[in-house]
């Protein structure tokens, strides 16, 4: 241990350079992880908030279900009559509106039944009550919409009174506003410029939210003509969710591959340069186990120190960007990410141990002849 630390001090320039490389790799992995989590939250946080176990879609939609699926009211009634199942309609659609204070916003209109288990309630103001009301998410409030405003849906002329504010929720990177299912049907099915009475609009929904055990679902799907998926599987139906996760996860994967290659290459070159010293230690009686421990201590100091500094840098970036961009890096996720980076880097260093263990003391005898 003492010798390993002395060598670290003697060649501090080399080890500091390697530590900086580990720092940058760890920080980059942490930042990518933060963006991966943040983008995912910004895409499906409104879906994650739904207190449902499953969502039932129309059977003919295999992708983009929230945009393509339409489930009739008769199917909803059938689900509500199933024993052991709680069912309520859900409408999802993205639109745009302008308040009476000339604030223009994009919003994802979530149609829910007031008082149902999907009703988000309100942290400030009053909860959703009537067809002319709107409960906004906290993010819409940050964009300038306030309780008491009247928001008019563009091109449709549907006026909605903002009565309450609930927690942060977004869908497809668009902040959510909660309306009744009847209002959602007006937004979804009304032709711009037309004066279609509400009674003539289709009584259909994007999906049916369920609270049920898995044993009741297969038979109900066959009888009612729906395709039911767990709530987590429905996240893929949100626009851009799958593509973003694949892209960001691929970047993380390659960074995990880079870490052991870089660290392994450094310690491989370092071990080659130290062959005479290693042979001398073997000739003086040092065991292979001691030499291996000596090398691992050096690798651990460099890797753990660089990873810890990288974690601090990634956290600082998260604090710096704040809420300006979708970035989320909880402590548990940061710890797991940095732990993976450290293990991958140490695995790269372990690739050089064979050359350390095979250091031949006869090398010094040959050098002296």
PDB file of N, CA and C in Angstrom, residues 320-326:
ATOM      1  N   UNK A 320     -27.016  23.806 -12.579  1.00  0.00           N
ATOM      2  CA  UNK A 320     -26.830  24.953 -13.461  1.00  0.00           C
ATOM      3  C   UNK A 320     -27.969  25.088 -14.463  1.00  0.00           C
ATOM      4  N   UNK A 321     -28.366  23.963 -15.074  1.00  0.00           N
ATOM      5  CA  UNK A 321     -29.414  24.044 -16.098  1.00  0.00           C
ATOM      6  C   UNK A 321     -30.787  24.214 -15.462  1.00  0.00           C
ATOM      7  N   UNK A 322     -30.934  23.787 -14.184  1.00  0.00           N
ATOM      8  CA  UNK A 322     -32.194  23.984 -13.473  1.00  0.00           C
ATOM      9  C   UNK A 322     -33.368  23.381 -14.220  1.00  0.00           C
ATOM     10  N   UNK A 323     -34.406  24.185 -14.401  1.00  0.00           N
ATOM     11  CA  UNK A 323     -35.610  23.737 -15.107  1.00  0.00           C
ATOM     12  C   UNK A 323     -35.648  24.243 -16.540  1.00  0.00           C
ATOM     13  N   UNK A 324     -34.526  24.799 -17.010  1.00  0.00           N
ATOM     14  CA  UNK A 324     -34.511  25.323 -18.372  1.00  0.00           C
ATOM     15  C   UNK A 324     -34.561  24.208 -19.404  1.00  0.00           C
ATOM     16  N   UNK A 325     -33.985  23.072 -19.084  1.00  0.00           N
ATOM     17  CA  UNK A 325     -34.007  21.916 -19.976  1.00  0.00           C
ATOM     18  C   UNK A 325     -34.458  20.707 -19.164  1.00  0.00           C
ATOM     19  N   UNK A 326     -34.988  19.670 -19.843  1.00  0.00           N
ATOM     20  CA  UNK A 326     -35.425  18.472 -19.094  1.00  0.00           C
ATOM     21  C   UNK A 326     -34.242  17.666 -18.584  1.00  0.00           C
TER      22      UNK A 326
END
